mmCIF file of C-alpha atoms and ligand atoms in Angstrom:
data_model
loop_
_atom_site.group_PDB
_atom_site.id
_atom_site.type_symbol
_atom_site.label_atom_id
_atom_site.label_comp_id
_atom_site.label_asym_id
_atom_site.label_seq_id
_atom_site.Cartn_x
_atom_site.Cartn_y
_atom_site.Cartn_z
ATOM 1 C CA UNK A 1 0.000 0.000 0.000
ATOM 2 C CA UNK A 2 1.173 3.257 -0.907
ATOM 3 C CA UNK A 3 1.179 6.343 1.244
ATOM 4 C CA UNK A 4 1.510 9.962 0.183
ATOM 5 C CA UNK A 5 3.432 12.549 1.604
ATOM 6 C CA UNK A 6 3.656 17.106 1.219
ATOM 7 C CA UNK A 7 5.929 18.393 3.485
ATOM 8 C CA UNK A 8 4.673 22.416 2.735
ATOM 9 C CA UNK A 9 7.722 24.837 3.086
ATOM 10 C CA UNK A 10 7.955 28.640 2.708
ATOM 11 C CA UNK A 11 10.360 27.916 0.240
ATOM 12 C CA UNK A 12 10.188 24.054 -1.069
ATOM 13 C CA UNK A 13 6.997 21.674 -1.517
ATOM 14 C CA UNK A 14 8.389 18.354 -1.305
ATOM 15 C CA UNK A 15 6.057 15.679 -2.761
ATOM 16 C CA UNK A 16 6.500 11.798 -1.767
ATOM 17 C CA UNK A 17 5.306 8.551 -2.239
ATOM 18 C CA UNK A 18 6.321 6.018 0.217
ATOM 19 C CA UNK A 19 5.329 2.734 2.526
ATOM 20 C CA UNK A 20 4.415 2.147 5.957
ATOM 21 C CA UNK A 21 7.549 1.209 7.108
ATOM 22 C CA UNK A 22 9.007 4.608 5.968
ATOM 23 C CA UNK A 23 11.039 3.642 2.770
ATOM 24 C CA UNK A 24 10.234 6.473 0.000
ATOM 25 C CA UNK A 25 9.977 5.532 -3.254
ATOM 26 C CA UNK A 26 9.826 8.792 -4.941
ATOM 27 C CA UNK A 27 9.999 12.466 -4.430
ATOM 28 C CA UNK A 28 10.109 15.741 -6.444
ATOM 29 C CA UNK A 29 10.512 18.848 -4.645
ATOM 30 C CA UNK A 30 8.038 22.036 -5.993
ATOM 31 C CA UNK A 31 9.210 25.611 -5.002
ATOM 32 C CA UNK A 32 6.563 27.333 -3.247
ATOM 33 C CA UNK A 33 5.134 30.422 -5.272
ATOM 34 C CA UNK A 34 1.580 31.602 -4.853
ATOM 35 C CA UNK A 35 -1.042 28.612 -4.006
ATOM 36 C CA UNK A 36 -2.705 29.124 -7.476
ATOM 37 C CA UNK A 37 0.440 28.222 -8.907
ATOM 38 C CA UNK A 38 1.716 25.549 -6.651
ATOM 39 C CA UNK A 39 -1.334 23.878 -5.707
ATOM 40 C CA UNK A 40 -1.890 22.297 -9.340
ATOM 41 C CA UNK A 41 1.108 21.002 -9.622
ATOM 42 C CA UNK A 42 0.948 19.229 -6.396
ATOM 43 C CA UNK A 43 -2.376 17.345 -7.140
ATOM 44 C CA UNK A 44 -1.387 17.017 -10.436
ATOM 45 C CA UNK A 45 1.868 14.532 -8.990
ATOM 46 C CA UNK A 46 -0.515 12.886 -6.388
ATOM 47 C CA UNK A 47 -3.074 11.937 -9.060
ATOM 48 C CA UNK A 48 -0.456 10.075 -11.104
ATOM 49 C CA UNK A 49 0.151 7.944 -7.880
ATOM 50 C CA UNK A 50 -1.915 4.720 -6.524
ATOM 51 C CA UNK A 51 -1.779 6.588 -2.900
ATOM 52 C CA UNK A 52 -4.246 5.371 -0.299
ATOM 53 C CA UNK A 53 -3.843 8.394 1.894
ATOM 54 C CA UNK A 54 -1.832 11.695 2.076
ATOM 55 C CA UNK A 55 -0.042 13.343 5.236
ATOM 56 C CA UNK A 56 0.585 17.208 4.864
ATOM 57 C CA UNK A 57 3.649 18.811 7.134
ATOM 58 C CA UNK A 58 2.665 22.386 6.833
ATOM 59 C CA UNK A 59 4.571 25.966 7.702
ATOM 60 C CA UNK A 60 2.742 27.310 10.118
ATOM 61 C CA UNK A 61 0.444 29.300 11.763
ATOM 62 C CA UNK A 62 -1.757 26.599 10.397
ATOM 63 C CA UNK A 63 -4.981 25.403 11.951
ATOM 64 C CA UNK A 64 -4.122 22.128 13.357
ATOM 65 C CA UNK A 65 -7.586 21.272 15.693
ATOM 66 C CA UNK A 66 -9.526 18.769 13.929
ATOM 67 C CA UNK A 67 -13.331 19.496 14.086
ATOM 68 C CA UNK A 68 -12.708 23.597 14.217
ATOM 69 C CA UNK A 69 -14.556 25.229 10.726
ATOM 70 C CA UNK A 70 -11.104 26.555 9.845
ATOM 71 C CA UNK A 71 -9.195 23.300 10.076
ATOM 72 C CA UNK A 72 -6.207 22.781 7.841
ATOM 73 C CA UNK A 73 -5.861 26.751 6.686
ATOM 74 C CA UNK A 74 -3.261 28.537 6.747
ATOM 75 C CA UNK A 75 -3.272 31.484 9.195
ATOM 76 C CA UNK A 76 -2.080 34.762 9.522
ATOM 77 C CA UNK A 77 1.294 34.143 8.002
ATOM 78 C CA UNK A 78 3.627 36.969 6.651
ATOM 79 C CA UNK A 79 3.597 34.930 3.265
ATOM 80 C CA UNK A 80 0.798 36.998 2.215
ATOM 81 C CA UNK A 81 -0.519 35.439 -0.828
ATOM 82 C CA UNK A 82 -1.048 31.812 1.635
ATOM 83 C CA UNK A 83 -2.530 33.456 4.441
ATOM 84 C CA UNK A 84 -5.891 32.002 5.415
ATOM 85 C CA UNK A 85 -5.328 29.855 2.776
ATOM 86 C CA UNK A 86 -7.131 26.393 2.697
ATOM 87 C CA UNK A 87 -4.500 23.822 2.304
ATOM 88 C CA UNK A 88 -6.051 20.445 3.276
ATOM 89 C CA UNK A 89 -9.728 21.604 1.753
ATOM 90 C CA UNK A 90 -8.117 22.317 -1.492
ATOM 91 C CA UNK A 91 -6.475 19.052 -1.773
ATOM 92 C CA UNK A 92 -8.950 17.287 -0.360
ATOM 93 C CA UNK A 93 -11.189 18.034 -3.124
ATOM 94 C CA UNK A 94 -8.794 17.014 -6.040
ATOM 95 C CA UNK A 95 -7.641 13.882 -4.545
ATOM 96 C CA UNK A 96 -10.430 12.369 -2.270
ATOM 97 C CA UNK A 97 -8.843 10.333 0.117
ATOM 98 C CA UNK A 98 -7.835 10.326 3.774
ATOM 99 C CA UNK A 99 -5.517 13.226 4.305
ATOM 100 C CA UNK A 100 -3.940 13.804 7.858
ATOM 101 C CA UNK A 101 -2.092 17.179 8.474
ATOM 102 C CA UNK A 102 -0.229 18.566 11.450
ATOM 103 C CA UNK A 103 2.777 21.298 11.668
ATOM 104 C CA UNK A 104 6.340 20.803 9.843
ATOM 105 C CA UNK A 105 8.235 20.241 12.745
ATOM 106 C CA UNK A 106 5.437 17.880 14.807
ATOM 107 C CA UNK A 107 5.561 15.966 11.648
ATOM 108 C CA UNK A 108 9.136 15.594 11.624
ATOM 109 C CA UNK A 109 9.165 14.807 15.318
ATOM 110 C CA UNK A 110 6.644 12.342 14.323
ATOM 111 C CA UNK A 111 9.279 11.081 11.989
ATOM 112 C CA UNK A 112 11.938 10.781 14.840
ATOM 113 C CA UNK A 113 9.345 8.899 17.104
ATOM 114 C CA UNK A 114 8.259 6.553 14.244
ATOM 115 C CA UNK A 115 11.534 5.363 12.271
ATOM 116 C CA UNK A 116 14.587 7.522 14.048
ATOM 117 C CA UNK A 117 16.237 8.930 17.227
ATOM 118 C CA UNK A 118 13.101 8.927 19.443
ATOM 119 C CA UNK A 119 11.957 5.222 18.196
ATOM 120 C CA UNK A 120 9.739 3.571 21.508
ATOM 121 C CA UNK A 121 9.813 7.250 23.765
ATOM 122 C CA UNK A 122 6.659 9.304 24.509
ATOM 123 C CA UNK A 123 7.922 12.337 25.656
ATOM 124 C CA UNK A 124 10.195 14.050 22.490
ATOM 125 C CA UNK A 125 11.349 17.171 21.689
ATOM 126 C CA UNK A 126 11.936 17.607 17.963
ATOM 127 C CA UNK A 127 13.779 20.999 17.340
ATOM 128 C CA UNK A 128 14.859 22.509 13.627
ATOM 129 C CA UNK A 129 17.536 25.427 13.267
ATOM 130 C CA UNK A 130 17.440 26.400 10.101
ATOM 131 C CA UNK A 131 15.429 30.024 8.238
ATOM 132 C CA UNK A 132 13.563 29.208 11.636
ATOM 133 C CA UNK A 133 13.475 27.929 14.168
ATOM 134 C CA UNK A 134 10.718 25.300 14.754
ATOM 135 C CA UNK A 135 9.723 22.890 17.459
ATOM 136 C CA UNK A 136 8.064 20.134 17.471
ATOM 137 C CA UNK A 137 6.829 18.501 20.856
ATOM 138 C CA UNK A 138 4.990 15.003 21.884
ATOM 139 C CA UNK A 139 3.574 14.380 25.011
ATOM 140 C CA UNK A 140 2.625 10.964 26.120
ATOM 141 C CA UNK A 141 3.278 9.823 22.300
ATOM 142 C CA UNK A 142 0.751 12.347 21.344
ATOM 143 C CA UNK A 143 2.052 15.945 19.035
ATOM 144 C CA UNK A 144 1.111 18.468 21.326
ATOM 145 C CA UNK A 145 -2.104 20.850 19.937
ATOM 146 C CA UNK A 146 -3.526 23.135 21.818
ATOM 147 C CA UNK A 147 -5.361 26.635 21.314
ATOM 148 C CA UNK A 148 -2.829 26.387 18.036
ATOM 149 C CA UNK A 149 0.387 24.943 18.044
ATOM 150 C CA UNK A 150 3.906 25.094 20.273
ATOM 151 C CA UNK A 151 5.552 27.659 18.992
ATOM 152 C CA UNK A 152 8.851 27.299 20.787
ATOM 153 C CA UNK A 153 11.127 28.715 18.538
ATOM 154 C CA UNK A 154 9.804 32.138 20.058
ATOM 155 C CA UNK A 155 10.766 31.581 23.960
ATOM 156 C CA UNK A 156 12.501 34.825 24.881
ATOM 157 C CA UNK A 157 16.497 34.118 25.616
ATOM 158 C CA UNK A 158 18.416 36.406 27.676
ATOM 159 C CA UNK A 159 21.106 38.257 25.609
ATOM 160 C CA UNK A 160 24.807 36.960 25.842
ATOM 161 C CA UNK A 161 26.787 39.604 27.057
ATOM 162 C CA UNK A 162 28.906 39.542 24.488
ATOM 163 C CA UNK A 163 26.610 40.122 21.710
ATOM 164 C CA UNK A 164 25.474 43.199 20.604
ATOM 165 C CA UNK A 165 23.176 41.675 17.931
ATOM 166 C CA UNK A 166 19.812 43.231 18.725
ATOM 167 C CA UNK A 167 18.141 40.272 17.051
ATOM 168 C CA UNK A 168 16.231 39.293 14.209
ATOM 169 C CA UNK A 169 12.749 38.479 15.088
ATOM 170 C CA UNK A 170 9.930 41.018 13.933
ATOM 171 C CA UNK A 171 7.991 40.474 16.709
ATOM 172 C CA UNK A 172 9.854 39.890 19.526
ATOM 173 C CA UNK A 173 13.920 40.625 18.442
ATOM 174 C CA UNK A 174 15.880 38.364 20.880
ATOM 175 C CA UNK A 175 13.473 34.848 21.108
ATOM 176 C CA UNK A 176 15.365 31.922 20.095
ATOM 177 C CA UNK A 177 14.802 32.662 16.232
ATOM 178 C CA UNK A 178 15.948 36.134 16.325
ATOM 179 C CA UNK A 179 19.432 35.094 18.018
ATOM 180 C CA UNK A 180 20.141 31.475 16.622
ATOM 181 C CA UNK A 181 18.244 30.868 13.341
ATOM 182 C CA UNK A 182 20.673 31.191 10.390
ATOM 183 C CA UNK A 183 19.644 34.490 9.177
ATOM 184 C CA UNK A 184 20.516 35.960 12.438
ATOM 185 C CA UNK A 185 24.216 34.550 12.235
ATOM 186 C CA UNK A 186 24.416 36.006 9.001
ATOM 187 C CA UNK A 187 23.448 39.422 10.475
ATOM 188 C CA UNK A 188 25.197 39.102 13.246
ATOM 189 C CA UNK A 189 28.577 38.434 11.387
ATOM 190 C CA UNK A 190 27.523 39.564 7.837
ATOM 191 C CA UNK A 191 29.017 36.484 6.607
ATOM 192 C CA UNK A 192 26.995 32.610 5.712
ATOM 193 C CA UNK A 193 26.384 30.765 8.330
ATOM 194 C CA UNK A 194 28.374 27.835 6.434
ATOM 195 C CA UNK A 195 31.411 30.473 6.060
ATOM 196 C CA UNK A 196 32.020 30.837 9.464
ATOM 197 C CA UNK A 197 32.272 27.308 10.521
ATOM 198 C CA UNK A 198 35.831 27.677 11.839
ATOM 199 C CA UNK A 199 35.231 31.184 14.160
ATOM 200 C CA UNK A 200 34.928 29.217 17.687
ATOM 201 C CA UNK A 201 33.337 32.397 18.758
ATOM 202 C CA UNK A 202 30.410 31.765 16.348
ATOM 203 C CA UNK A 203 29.263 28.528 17.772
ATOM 204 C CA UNK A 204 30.134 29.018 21.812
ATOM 205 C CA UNK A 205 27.463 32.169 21.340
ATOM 206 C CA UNK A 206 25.140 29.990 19.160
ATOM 207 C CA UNK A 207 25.621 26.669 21.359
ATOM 208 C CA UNK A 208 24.863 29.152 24.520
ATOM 209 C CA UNK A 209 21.493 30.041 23.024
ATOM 210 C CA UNK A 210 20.684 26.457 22.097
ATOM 211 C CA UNK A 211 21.636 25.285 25.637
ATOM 212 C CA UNK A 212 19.117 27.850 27.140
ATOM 213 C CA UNK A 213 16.235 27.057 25.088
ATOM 214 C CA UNK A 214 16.578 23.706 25.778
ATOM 215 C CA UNK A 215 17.122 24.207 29.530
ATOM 216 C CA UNK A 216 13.596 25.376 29.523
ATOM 217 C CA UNK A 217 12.595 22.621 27.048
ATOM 218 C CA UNK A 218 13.592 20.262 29.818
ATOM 219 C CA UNK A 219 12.031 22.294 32.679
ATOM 220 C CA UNK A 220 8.208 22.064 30.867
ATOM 221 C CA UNK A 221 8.012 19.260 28.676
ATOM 222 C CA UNK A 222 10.429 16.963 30.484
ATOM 223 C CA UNK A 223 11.232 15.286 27.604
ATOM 224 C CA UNK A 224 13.283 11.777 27.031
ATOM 225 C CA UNK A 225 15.262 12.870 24.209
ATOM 226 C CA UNK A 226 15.821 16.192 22.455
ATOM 227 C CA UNK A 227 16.956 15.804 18.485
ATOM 228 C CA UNK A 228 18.390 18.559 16.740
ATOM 229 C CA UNK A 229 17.880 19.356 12.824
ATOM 230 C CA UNK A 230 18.058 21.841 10.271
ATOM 231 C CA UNK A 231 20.765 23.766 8.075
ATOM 232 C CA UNK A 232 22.553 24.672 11.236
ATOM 233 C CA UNK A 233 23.172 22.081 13.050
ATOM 234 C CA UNK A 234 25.258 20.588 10.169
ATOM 235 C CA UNK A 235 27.793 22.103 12.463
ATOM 236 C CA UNK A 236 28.031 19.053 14.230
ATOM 237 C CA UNK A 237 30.627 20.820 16.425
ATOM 238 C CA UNK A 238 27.255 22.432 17.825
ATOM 239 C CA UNK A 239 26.233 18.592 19.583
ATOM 240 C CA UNK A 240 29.321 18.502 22.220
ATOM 241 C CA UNK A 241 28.989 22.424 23.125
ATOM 242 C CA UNK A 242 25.315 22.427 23.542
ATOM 243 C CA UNK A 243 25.638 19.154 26.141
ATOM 244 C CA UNK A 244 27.667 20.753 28.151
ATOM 245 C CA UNK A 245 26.210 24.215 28.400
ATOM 246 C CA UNK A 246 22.688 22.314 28.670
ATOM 247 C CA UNK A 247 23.912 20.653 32.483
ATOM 248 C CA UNK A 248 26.054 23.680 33.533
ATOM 249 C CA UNK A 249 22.776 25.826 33.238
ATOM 250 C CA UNK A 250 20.582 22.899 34.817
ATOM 251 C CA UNK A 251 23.646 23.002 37.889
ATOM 252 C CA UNK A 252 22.187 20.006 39.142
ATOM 253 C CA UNK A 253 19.062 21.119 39.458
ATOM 254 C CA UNK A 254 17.547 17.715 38.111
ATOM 255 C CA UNK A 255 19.191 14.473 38.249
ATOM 256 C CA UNK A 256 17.880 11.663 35.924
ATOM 257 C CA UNK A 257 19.769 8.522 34.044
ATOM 258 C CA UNK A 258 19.192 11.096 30.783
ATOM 259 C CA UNK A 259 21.280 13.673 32.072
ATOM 260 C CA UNK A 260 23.686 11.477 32.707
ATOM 261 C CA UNK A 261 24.314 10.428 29.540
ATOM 262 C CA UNK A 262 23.906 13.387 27.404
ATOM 263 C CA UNK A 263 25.607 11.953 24.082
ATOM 264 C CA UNK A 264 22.206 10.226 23.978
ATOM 265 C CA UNK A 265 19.654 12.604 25.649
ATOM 266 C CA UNK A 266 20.700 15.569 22.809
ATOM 267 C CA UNK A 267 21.045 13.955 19.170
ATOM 268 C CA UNK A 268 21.206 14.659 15.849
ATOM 269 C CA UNK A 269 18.114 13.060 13.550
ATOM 270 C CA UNK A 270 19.325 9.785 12.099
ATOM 271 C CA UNK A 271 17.439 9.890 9.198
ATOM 272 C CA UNK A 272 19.689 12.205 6.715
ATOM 273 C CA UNK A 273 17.047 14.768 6.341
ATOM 274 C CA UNK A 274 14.130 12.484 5.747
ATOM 275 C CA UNK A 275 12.713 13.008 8.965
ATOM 276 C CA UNK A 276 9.679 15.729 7.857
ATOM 277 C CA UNK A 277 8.473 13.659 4.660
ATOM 278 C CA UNK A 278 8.697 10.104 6.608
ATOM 279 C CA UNK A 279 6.835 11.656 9.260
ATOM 280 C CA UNK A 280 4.270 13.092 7.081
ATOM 281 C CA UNK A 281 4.027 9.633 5.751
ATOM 282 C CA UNK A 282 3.049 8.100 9.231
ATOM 283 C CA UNK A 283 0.484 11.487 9.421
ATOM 284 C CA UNK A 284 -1.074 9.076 6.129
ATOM 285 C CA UNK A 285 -0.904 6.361 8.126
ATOM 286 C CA UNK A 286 -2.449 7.567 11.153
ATOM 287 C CA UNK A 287 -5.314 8.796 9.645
ATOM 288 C CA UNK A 288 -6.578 5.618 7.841
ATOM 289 C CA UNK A 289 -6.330 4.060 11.285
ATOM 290 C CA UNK A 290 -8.348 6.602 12.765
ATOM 291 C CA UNK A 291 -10.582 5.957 9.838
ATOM 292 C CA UNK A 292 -10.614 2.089 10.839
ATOM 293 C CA UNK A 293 -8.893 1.425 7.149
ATOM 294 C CA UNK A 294 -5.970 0.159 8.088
HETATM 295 P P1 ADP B 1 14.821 25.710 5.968
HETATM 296 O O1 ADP B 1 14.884 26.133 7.391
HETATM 297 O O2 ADP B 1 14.566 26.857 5.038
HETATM 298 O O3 ADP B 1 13.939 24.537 5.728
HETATM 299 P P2 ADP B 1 17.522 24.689 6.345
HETATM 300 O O4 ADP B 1 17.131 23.841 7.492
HETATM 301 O O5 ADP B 1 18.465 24.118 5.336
HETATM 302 O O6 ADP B 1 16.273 25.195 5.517
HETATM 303 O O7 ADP B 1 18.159 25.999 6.944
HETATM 304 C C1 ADP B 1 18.716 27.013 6.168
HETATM 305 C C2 ADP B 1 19.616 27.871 7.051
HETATM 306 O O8 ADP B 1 20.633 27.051 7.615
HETATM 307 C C3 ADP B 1 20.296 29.019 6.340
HETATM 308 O O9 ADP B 1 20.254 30.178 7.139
HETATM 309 C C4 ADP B 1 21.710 28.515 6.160
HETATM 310 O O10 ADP B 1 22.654 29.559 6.219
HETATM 311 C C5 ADP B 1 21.916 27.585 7.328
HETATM 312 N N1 ADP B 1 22.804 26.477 6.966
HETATM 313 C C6 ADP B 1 22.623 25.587 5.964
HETATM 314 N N2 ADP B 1 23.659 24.712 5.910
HETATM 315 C C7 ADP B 1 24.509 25.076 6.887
HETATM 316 C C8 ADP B 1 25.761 24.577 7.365
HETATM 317 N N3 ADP B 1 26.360 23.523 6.792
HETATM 318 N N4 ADP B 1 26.332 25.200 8.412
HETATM 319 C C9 ADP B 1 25.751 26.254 8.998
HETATM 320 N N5 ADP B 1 24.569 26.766 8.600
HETATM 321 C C10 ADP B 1 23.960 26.198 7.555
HETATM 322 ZN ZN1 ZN B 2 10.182 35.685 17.819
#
């Protein structure tokens, strides 16, 4: 049985066809211009396929509570021509089968919890550094909803005194995207992120930042495993830094078996990438189970 995937970027629509298990058989990837033109294209790849169901990983704000009249849109997003745009309605219509949908990042938490890092845990926090920054969170194996959706890329960080970066956010300057996302590096240093990869100074200020977020990550959600993704975190000199800022700034406060072995409580995804489309698979999958047709 086939399964389709959308993970729905700002910038990319990636399009997949996989199986249950997670292996993907095929993917294009569709850059995102205005839904008229976009939209088409996408049912026009889906329809070729034999795909039972479709999972959608969309940017966000997008209406995630099952039920609600607005229910798969696309909020009040600075991508003007999209906002209050309805995603899963317009598909829906075109291809006529099951379609489950959540955010980008729960998805590819979903992905980590169903094939990678956080295989057999409940309590995950999935967290992307990359344009954005984007969190994903499960709670008792469930992606956490709500009035909307976490948006935990947006906790407020206390400035570094080194850094006189006012940050990058719009609406709030120094949260967690406006100090750490890779558009704020390149402000900060006026340089690509990528470029700067031997400037130890660089990544002890970005690894600080990381290690605070998470600190409060751990403090709410209490999760069993934190993965790290996105463009940045290719700096894989990021993983060792973060660990250890992550327990000084805890001091002891909590003691667990986790903590103790932080080179598996804070990870890097395992699955090269994949993690948002596989997850958007098992979104497929969920919902014919839901349905009670599978
Ligand atoms: P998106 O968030 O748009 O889905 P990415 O996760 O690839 O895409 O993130 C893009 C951001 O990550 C850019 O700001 C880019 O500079 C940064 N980035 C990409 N690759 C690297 C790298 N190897 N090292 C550091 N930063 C990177
Ligand atoms: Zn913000």
């Amino acid at each position: 049985m086939l399964f389709g995937a959308l993970e729905a970027g700002g910038t990319k629509m990636v399009c997949a066809v996989g199986r249950a298990d997670g292996t993907i058989i095929d993917q294009i990837s569709i850059p995102t211009r205005t839904p008229e033109e976009t939209i088409p294209e996408i049912i026009a790849y889906f329809k070729r396929k034999d795909i039972k169901a479709l999972g959608i990983g969309a940017f966000g704000p997008v209406n995630v509570n099952k039920g609600t009249k607005q229910y798969g849109y696309i909020l009040d997003t600075p991508k003007l021509a999209w906002k209050y745009f309805d995603l899963l309605g317009t598909i829906q219509k075109e291809l006529n089968i099951p379609i489950g949908l959540d955010t980008d990042v729960n998805g590819s938490c979903l992905g980590e919890l169903t094939f990678g890092s956080a295989k057999g845990l409940n309590n995950v926090v999935y967290i992307t550094i990359g344009t954005g920054v984007g969190v994903g969170i499960a709670v008792n194996g469930k992606l956490v909803h709500g009035m909307l959706h976490p948006e935990a890329g947006h906790i407020l960080l206390r400035k570094e005194e080194q850094d006189d970066f006012e940050g990058n956010c719009p609406y709030h300057k120094c949260c967690l995207e406006g100090l750490a996302a890779g558009p704020a590096i390149e402000r900060r240093y006026g340089k690509k992120a990528v470029e700067l990869k031997d400037k130890k100074e660089v990544w002890e200020l970005e690894s600080d930042y990381i290690a605070q977020a998470i600190m409060t990550y751990i403090l709410t959600v209490s999760p069993q495993r934190i993965i790290l993704g996105g463009g940045v975190m290719h700096q894989e000199q990021l993983f060792s830094l973060i660990r250890k800022k992550v327990l000084n700034l805890l001091a002891g406060y909590i003691k667990t078996p986790e903590l103790e072995s932080m080179d598996t409580y804070i990870v890097p995804s395992v699955l090269n990438d994949n993690q948002g489309i596989m997850g958007c698979i098992q979104l497929a999958v969920e919902e014919l189970k839901e349905l009670g047709k599978l």
